[in-house]
Amino acid sequence: MANISWKDYEKRVPDDHFFYVRSCIRQTFFPGAETALLNILRNELGKDVFEDSRHTTCTGIGYHSDIIPLETIMTMVARQLSLMTEAGYRNLLVSCVTSFGIYLEMLDMWKHFPEKLEQTRDALRKTTGREFELPQSVVHASDVVFHFRNEILKRSSVRLMNCKSGEPLKVVEHVGCHYAKIFPHEGFGGAEFPSVLSGLVESWGGTVVDYPERRHCCGFGFRHYLIQENRGYSVSNAKVKFESMAPFQPDFIVANCPGCAMFLDKWQYTLAEMTGKTFSAHGHGIPVLTHEELAGLMLGMDPWKLGLQMHQVQVESLLDKLGILYAPIEKYRLAGVDIKPPARPSVLMV
Amino acid sequence: MINFGYTASESRHIDMDERLHPAIEKMLHREPSLKECIACGRCAAVCTAGYFTGMQFYRLNLMAHRGLINEMKQAARACMLCGKCQMTCPKGVNIRHGVLLMSQITDVLDV
Amino acid sequence: MSQQKVAIVGAGPAGLQAAATLVSLGVSVEIFERNGSPGGHLKQWHALFPHFQNATHALNPLLNGVKGITMHLGSKVSEISHNGNTWRLLSDDGLKYESDAVLLTTGFNLFDASRKEEYGYGVYPGVVTSAQLEEMFNGQRPWPFDKSLAAPKIGFVHCVGSRDVKCGNRFCSKVCCVTAVKQAIEIRKRFSDSAVTCFYMDLRMYGLGFEELYHEAQVNHQVQFIRGRLSEASPAVSGKIQVKAEDTLMGRPLKLTLDMLVLMVGMEPAVKLTAQNNHLALGKPGFGDGFMADRELNTPEYLQVTPGLFVAGACKGPASLPDTIQDAKAVSVDVYNFLKTKS
């Protein structure tokens, strides 16, 4: 469209020196994703990334579920920033989309209500004796992967293509709500044309599936899944999304938000058990990758070191399409020792 | 199948992709004046049953045209067949005959 | 006394009709048209509401009426000025013309449907405009779906770019409702097993024969009218389009898969007039710029205080073809009376 200036939708991402904050849930569900990012940035791209083991959850899930009060979360955020200040970094790199939204929200609030910033400084000083400076930039991990997409491509022999047919893989991209819907200028493509994942997919050789419910919620929604009685609402939303994408026969889903990736993966199992239906031709479901896992596969990392065996929907069919070699015997081995594979679901094929 | 303590709901969307039920097509053929309805609501405002139930003839007719045959049949049973609606209808729809067909649709127009 | 001269800007129906009327009253006329041929939007149209009259049957008399009149085609007037009683026209191609009066009949532009990004015009090939559908009826444009398709499903969206504050257009474009009904019937006649659905806000059947046409569409042609403005169009498998709307009479959301979605694009002014002293610049309208004048009221000051400048037709606001022709005739008489007082 002629009257859109795409420059308005670009985001500045620093080239180096990041202070990394992790997600509270991702290490359980996608245990290799964060390690993969650090590996890529540090070892493949030679970047300086610092993390401090003393950092904690941002308390975003509690905040969005009305459990954590504003003063608490502001102080929590301030504490993370004080760790960054102490380490001498100014570029905050955030693993989680919820946290990303939280950091931006607090910074925005402090900008508009400077007295809140002073209160927070005061609270942090009284509770911990710490001081903090505001970051120069806040970027999400997917921003960084997007920013370095061409460098990653240059180092990669993998393309998002079916290695047998040469056809580009059909990819469903799903961008977390808090990535750009709260602060559109903080995300590539803004809220309306999010390009952070579609841009990755396209520059790495795949095609993006444009399906009717592309912008439909994954079903995460904080309060909607925390309480068991509400979870039907969450799973129903995911069902709408899967039913809409299934006719396009996507090869995989890539998501940049812990909640989206988790639910788009796990709910396929739940729905299969509830309704007897799966959303792929052979009953295996649609594999779900995070942006880091995808980047890791591009760079030839071992799928089992990336933790892909921890996904609900198994990824072998995708690895075969990509022509990525893997050792089936290594799938359930830890430090050279066999571990017990998980029980098989009754419907979803593994 | 596992009971997780919650269930997935069906979508509230009216799915217009499904073809009209043959019985509805038959009904519209049997009472063509149903096609005249413009959903103005005069029928519902005078409806005797509408005082105490959700009876709204124009909505029954919309249900028919949207293919919601079971909802339509169920809702049509609230009608008392007094015929006040028919007097007020600006399009001359034969409402009583229409409602009779609707309430018995799968019995009398079974295909 | 020499014959008095009038410059007409725009060779659409209003300009053509005004030229013929003025010539019949003994006035000398020259027409300036920015496009390569006269006829305006009418020349792309196939059939007219409410009687399905062939559009060329309406256009030909207008073209015949201006035979012998000098017409400057491909000549875009960018500026007009007046000095005393003399008007001077300047076109982009360097043409200069002096006259005793100027009549602007610059008409309308169709709303650029790609501005309503949620409908996917320009993205999905099955999404077309009402004007493009006329070209399909004319055989000048291929159908976006396989014509051998047993039962094509086609949707019409009313009010695209009209009654839409976010598009800068608060007004009703007046003719789209009945055009959609006319086109829906034409589709039903052409594809006998087709299913046609119109998404409307309210149906404005203001003219004689319009309501009757709407009735015919509903009862004889089984066109479904859904009261709800389309929220979005998305791609479905195999090139189809899935649309979402609220069925407001049912109070429930509705979805439907279509082979073609027709956007009833509204009218926008084609020219923005900017007055500065004795100069009037004819520029491109921006967001929210209105029409030149309301038909009866709200005539801008520069039109009231500038003797010899007249406007007619759809540049004053959305108008049907009969409206435009009648207005052109009426304004021509105003022009004639003005010239009479001067001579």
PDB file of C-alpha atoms in Angstrom, chain C residues 130-295:
ATOM      1  CA  SER C 130     -17.938  -3.094  -8.191  1.00  0.00           C
ATOM      2  CA  ALA C 131     -16.374  -1.251 -11.140  1.00  0.00           C
ATOM      3  CA  GLN C 132     -14.244  -4.285 -11.991  1.00  0.00           C
ATOM      4  CA  LEU C 133     -17.339  -6.480 -11.875  1.00  0.00           C
ATOM      5  CA  GLU C 134     -18.920  -4.268 -14.554  1.00  0.00           C
ATOM      6  CA  GLU C 135     -15.848  -4.919 -16.684  1.00  0.00           C
ATOM      7  CA  MET C 136     -16.339  -8.656 -16.147  1.00  0.00           C
ATOM      8  CA  PHE C 137     -19.942  -8.324 -17.283  1.00  0.00           C
ATOM      9  CA  ASN C 138     -18.617  -6.448 -20.323  1.00  0.00           C
ATOM     10  CA  GLY C 139     -16.127  -9.180 -21.094  1.00  0.00           C
ATOM     11  CA  GLN C 140     -13.229  -6.754 -20.606  1.00  0.00           C
ATOM     12  CA  ARG C 141     -11.872  -8.521 -17.544  1.00  0.00           C
ATOM     13  CA  PRO C 142     -11.589 -12.235 -16.743  1.00  0.00           C
ATOM     14  CA  TRP C 143     -13.569 -13.685 -13.860  1.00  0.00           C
ATOM     15  CA  PRO C 144     -11.357 -14.399 -10.849  1.00  0.00           C
ATOM     16  CA  PHE C 145     -12.843 -17.887 -10.494  1.00  0.00           C
ATOM     17  CA  ASP C 146     -13.266 -20.751 -12.922  1.00  0.00           C
ATOM     18  CA  LYS C 147     -16.395 -19.966 -14.918  1.00  0.00           C
ATOM     19  CA  SER C 148     -17.227 -23.630 -15.193  1.00  0.00           C
ATOM     20  CA  LEU C 149     -17.559 -23.778 -11.413  1.00  0.00           C
ATOM     21  CA  ALA C 150     -20.847 -25.455 -10.632  1.00  0.00           C
ATOM     22  CA  ALA C 151     -22.096 -23.132  -7.916  1.00  0.00           C
ATOM     23  CA  PRO C 152     -19.942 -20.059  -7.433  1.00  0.00           C
ATOM     24  CA  LYS C 153     -20.397 -18.219  -4.184  1.00  0.00           C
ATOM     25  CA  ILE C 154     -20.204 -14.475  -4.397  1.00  0.00           C
ATOM     26  CA  GLY C 155     -20.427 -11.827  -1.714  1.00  0.00           C
ATOM     27  CA  PHE C 156     -21.035  -8.097  -1.921  1.00  0.00           C
ATOM     28  CA  VAL C 157     -19.885  -5.640   0.712  1.00  0.00           C
ATOM     29  CA  HIS C 158     -21.817  -2.401   0.834  1.00  0.00           C
ATOM     30  CA  CYS C 159     -20.398   0.943   1.988  1.00  0.00           C
ATOM     31  CA  VAL C 160     -16.707   0.328   1.195  1.00  0.00           C
ATOM     32  CA  GLY C 161     -15.112   3.706   1.767  1.00  0.00           C
ATOM     33  CA  SER C 162     -18.472   5.342   2.471  1.00  0.00           C
ATOM     34  CA  ARG C 163     -19.978   6.159   5.862  1.00  0.00           C
ATOM     35  CA  ASP C 164     -16.549   5.407   7.224  1.00  0.00           C
ATOM     36  CA  VAL C 165     -14.885   8.034   9.363  1.00  0.00           C
ATOM     37  CA  LYS C 166     -11.606   6.132   9.377  1.00  0.00           C
ATOM     38  CA  CYS C 167     -11.492   6.528   5.600  1.00  0.00           C
ATOM     39  CA  GLY C 168     -12.263  10.228   5.923  1.00  0.00           C
ATOM     40  CA  ASN C 169     -15.643   9.748   4.258  1.00  0.00           C
ATOM     41  CA  ARG C 170     -18.626  10.345   6.478  1.00  0.00           C
ATOM     42  CA  PHE C 171     -21.101  10.531   3.637  1.00  0.00           C
ATOM     43  CA  CYS C 172     -23.231   7.919   1.897  1.00  0.00           C
ATOM     44  CA  SER C 173     -22.247   7.377  -1.720  1.00  0.00           C
ATOM     45  CA  LYS C 174     -25.896   6.914  -2.543  1.00  0.00           C
ATOM     46  CA  VAL C 175     -25.693   4.668  -5.599  1.00  0.00           C
ATOM     47  CA  CYS C 176     -23.828   1.639  -4.244  1.00  0.00           C
ATOM     48  CA  CYS C 177     -26.797  -0.047  -2.510  1.00  0.00           C
ATOM     49  CA  VAL C 178     -28.878  -0.291  -5.622  1.00  0.00           C
ATOM     50  CA  THR C 179     -25.810  -1.067  -7.739  1.00  0.00           C
ATOM     51  CA  ALA C 180     -25.052  -4.053  -5.484  1.00  0.00           C
ATOM     52  CA  VAL C 181     -28.627  -5.284  -5.815  1.00  0.00           C
ATOM     53  CA  LYS C 182     -28.455  -4.866  -9.590  1.00  0.00           C
ATOM     54  CA  GLN C 183     -25.127  -6.666  -9.800  1.00  0.00           C
ATOM     55  CA  ALA C 184     -26.314  -9.439  -7.468  1.00  0.00           C
ATOM     56  CA  ILE C 185     -29.237 -10.120  -9.811  1.00  0.00           C
ATOM     57  CA  GLU C 186     -26.940 -10.067 -12.833  1.00  0.00           C
ATOM     58  CA  ILE C 187     -24.683 -12.644 -11.152  1.00  0.00           C
ATOM     59  CA  ARG C 188     -27.668 -14.841 -10.340  1.00  0.00           C
ATOM     60  CA  LYS C 189     -28.826 -14.632 -13.955  1.00  0.00           C
ATOM     61  CA  ARG C 190     -25.389 -15.388 -15.360  1.00  0.00           C
ATOM     62  CA  PHE C 191     -24.548 -18.255 -12.965  1.00  0.00           C
ATOM     63  CA  SER C 192     -27.815 -20.010 -12.296  1.00  0.00           C
ATOM     64  CA  ASP C 193     -26.537 -22.125  -9.392  1.00  0.00           C
ATOM     65  CA  SER C 194     -24.639 -19.277  -7.763  1.00  0.00           C
ATOM     66  CA  ALA C 195     -25.247 -18.229  -4.182  1.00  0.00           C
ATOM     67  CA  VAL C 196     -25.085 -14.498  -3.618  1.00  0.00           C
ATOM     68  CA  THR C 197     -24.865 -12.770  -0.261  1.00  0.00           C
ATOM     69  CA  CYS C 198     -24.974  -9.019   0.363  1.00  0.00           C
ATOM     70  CA  PHE C 199     -23.529  -7.555   3.569  1.00  0.00           C
ATOM     71  CA  TYR C 200     -25.218  -4.249   4.265  1.00  0.00           C
ATOM     72  CA  MET C 201     -25.655  -1.653   7.024  1.00  0.00           C
ATOM     73  CA  ASP C 202     -29.028  -0.522   5.771  1.00  0.00           C
ATOM     74  CA  LEU C 203     -30.365  -0.582   2.260  1.00  0.00           C
ATOM     75  CA  ARG C 204     -30.939   2.880   0.852  1.00  0.00           C
ATOM     76  CA  MET C 205     -33.383   2.293  -1.973  1.00  0.00           C
ATOM     77  CA  TYR C 206     -34.224   5.926  -2.551  1.00  0.00           C
ATOM     78  CA  GLY C 207     -35.267   5.938  -6.195  1.00  0.00           C
ATOM     79  CA  LEU C 208     -38.328   4.777  -8.003  1.00  0.00           C
ATOM     80  CA  GLY C 209     -37.893   1.148  -8.976  1.00  0.00           C
ATOM     81  CA  PHE C 210     -35.064   0.571  -6.503  1.00  0.00           C
ATOM     82  CA  GLU C 211     -37.098  -0.997  -3.716  1.00  0.00           C
ATOM     83  CA  GLU C 212     -38.815  -3.136  -6.322  1.00  0.00           C
ATOM     84  CA  LEU C 213     -35.410  -4.293  -7.547  1.00  0.00           C
ATOM     85  CA  TYR C 214     -34.382  -5.171  -3.998  1.00  0.00           C
ATOM     86  CA  HIS C 215     -37.587  -7.159  -3.579  1.00  0.00           C
ATOM     87  CA  GLU C 216     -36.946  -8.965  -6.837  1.00  0.00           C
ATOM     88  CA  ALA C 217     -33.416  -9.844  -5.699  1.00  0.00           C
ATOM     89  CA  GLN C 218     -34.637 -11.247  -2.389  1.00  0.00           C
ATOM     90  CA  VAL C 219     -37.687 -13.142  -3.558  1.00  0.00           C
ATOM     91  CA  ASN C 220     -37.014 -14.162  -7.153  1.00  0.00           C
ATOM     92  CA  HIS C 221     -33.250 -14.491  -7.085  1.00  0.00           C
ATOM     93  CA  GLN C 222     -32.718 -15.753  -3.499  1.00  0.00           C
ATOM     94  CA  VAL C 223     -30.038 -13.159  -2.812  1.00  0.00           C
ATOM     95  CA  GLN C 224     -29.266 -13.348   0.909  1.00  0.00           C
ATOM     96  CA  PHE C 225     -29.104  -9.992   2.648  1.00  0.00           C
ATOM     97  CA  ILE C 226     -27.116 -10.060   5.869  1.00  0.00           C
ATOM     98  CA  ARG C 227     -27.269  -6.986   8.035  1.00  0.00           C
ATOM     99  CA  GLY C 228     -23.679  -6.611   9.159  1.00  0.00           C
ATOM    100  CA  ARG C 229     -20.658  -4.927   7.763  1.00  0.00           C
ATOM    101  CA  LEU C 230     -17.842  -7.255   6.853  1.00  0.00           C
ATOM    102  CA  SER C 231     -15.079  -7.306   9.456  1.00  0.00           C
ATOM    103  CA  GLU C 232     -12.413  -9.034   7.459  1.00  0.00           C
ATOM    104  CA  ALA C 233     -11.644 -11.159   4.468  1.00  0.00           C
ATOM    105  CA  SER C 234      -8.969 -13.841   4.664  1.00  0.00           C
ATOM    106  CA  PRO C 235      -7.617 -16.399   2.267  1.00  0.00           C
ATOM    107  CA  ALA C 236      -9.113 -19.857   2.458  1.00  0.00           C
ATOM    108  CA  VAL C 237      -7.699 -22.928   0.747  1.00  0.00           C
ATOM    109  CA  SER C 238      -7.540 -23.068  -3.067  1.00  0.00           C
ATOM    110  CA  GLY C 239      -7.820 -19.354  -3.629  1.00  0.00           C
ATOM    111  CA  LYS C 240     -11.185 -18.907  -1.962  1.00  0.00           C
ATOM    112  CA  ILE C 241     -11.915 -16.088   0.439  1.00  0.00           C
ATOM    113  CA  GLN C 242     -13.301 -16.506   3.913  1.00  0.00           C
ATOM    114  CA  VAL C 243     -15.267 -13.577   5.254  1.00  0.00           C
ATOM    115  CA  LYS C 244     -16.384 -12.752   8.756  1.00  0.00           C
ATOM    116  CA  ALA C 245     -19.284 -10.555   9.702  1.00  0.00           C
ATOM    117  CA  GLU C 246     -21.715 -10.194  12.539  1.00  0.00           C
ATOM    118  CA  ASP C 247     -25.228 -11.184  11.556  1.00  0.00           C
ATOM    119  CA  THR C 248     -26.638  -8.335  13.611  1.00  0.00           C
ATOM    120  CA  LEU C 249     -30.240  -9.487  13.228  1.00  0.00           C
ATOM    121  CA  MET C 250     -29.288 -12.866  14.662  1.00  0.00           C
ATOM    122  CA  GLY C 251     -26.819 -11.386  17.129  1.00  0.00           C
ATOM    123  CA  ARG C 252     -24.236 -13.943  16.153  1.00  0.00           C
ATOM    124  CA  PRO C 253     -20.993 -13.946  14.192  1.00  0.00           C
ATOM    125  CA  LEU C 254     -21.106 -15.517  10.796  1.00  0.00           C
ATOM    126  CA  LYS C 255     -18.536 -16.880   8.408  1.00  0.00           C
ATOM    127  CA  LEU C 256     -18.726 -17.759   4.797  1.00  0.00           C
ATOM    128  CA  THR C 257     -16.328 -18.965   2.120  1.00  0.00           C
ATOM    129  CA  LEU C 258     -16.584 -17.218  -1.222  1.00  0.00           C
ATOM    130  CA  ASP C 259     -15.204 -17.522  -4.736  1.00  0.00           C
ATOM    131  CA  MET C 260     -15.428 -13.793  -5.311  1.00  0.00           C
ATOM    132  CA  LEU C 261     -15.919 -10.831  -3.014  1.00  0.00           C
ATOM    133  CA  VAL C 262     -17.171  -7.620  -4.583  1.00  0.00           C
ATOM    134  CA  LEU C 263     -16.437  -4.369  -2.768  1.00  0.00           C
ATOM    135  CA  MET C 264     -19.005  -1.645  -3.423  1.00  0.00           C
ATOM    136  CA  VAL C 265     -16.544   1.209  -3.626  1.00  0.00           C
ATOM    137  CA  GLY C 266     -17.919   4.637  -2.861  1.00  0.00           C
ATOM    138  CA  MET C 267     -17.341   7.996  -4.455  1.00  0.00           C
ATOM    139  CA  GLU C 268     -14.683  10.485  -3.497  1.00  0.00           C
ATOM    140  CA  PRO C 269     -14.034  13.914  -4.976  1.00  0.00           C
ATOM    141  CA  ALA C 270     -11.673  13.809  -7.940  1.00  0.00           C
ATOM    142  CA  VAL C 271     -10.409  17.353  -7.533  1.00  0.00           C
ATOM    143  CA  LYS C 272      -9.695  19.665  -4.652  1.00  0.00           C
ATOM    144  CA  LEU C 273     -10.173  23.305  -5.423  1.00  0.00           C
ATOM    145  CA  THR C 274      -7.916  25.750  -3.607  1.00  0.00           C
ATOM    146  CA  ALA C 275      -8.641  29.438  -3.979  1.00  0.00           C
ATOM    147  CA  GLN C 276      -6.024  32.125  -3.662  1.00  0.00           C
ATOM    148  CA  ASN C 277      -6.865  35.645  -4.783  1.00  0.00           C
ATOM    149  CA  ASN C 278      -7.768  35.344  -8.429  1.00  0.00           C
ATOM    150  CA  HIS C 279      -6.267  31.901  -8.834  1.00  0.00           C
ATOM    151  CA  LEU C 280      -7.914  28.570  -8.324  1.00  0.00           C
ATOM    152  CA  ALA C 281      -5.708  25.527  -8.237  1.00  0.00           C
ATOM    153  CA  LEU C 282      -7.155  22.117  -9.143  1.00  0.00           C
ATOM    154  CA  GLY C 283      -5.255  19.652  -7.032  1.00  0.00           C
ATOM    155  CA  LYS C 284      -5.426  16.139  -5.695  1.00  0.00           C
ATOM    156  CA  PRO C 285      -7.796  15.747  -2.749  1.00  0.00           C
ATOM    157  CA  GLY C 286      -6.327  14.629   0.558  1.00  0.00           C
ATOM    158  CA  PHE C 287      -7.754  12.579   3.418  1.00  0.00           C
ATOM    159  CA  GLY C 288     -11.209  13.782   4.394  1.00  0.00           C
ATOM    160  CA  ASP C 289     -11.445  16.460   1.721  1.00  0.00           C
ATOM    161  CA  GLY C 290     -15.072  16.853   0.829  1.00  0.00           C
ATOM    162  CA  PHE C 291     -16.869  17.472  -2.410  1.00  0.00           C
ATOM    163  CA  MET C 292     -16.866  20.918  -3.975  1.00  0.00           C
ATOM    164  CA  ALA C 293     -20.326  21.918  -2.914  1.00  0.00           C
ATOM    165  CA  ASP C 294     -23.467  20.559  -1.544  1.00  0.00           C
ATOM    166  CA  ARG C 295     -26.163  20.516  -4.180  1.00  0.00           C
TER     167      ARG C 295
END
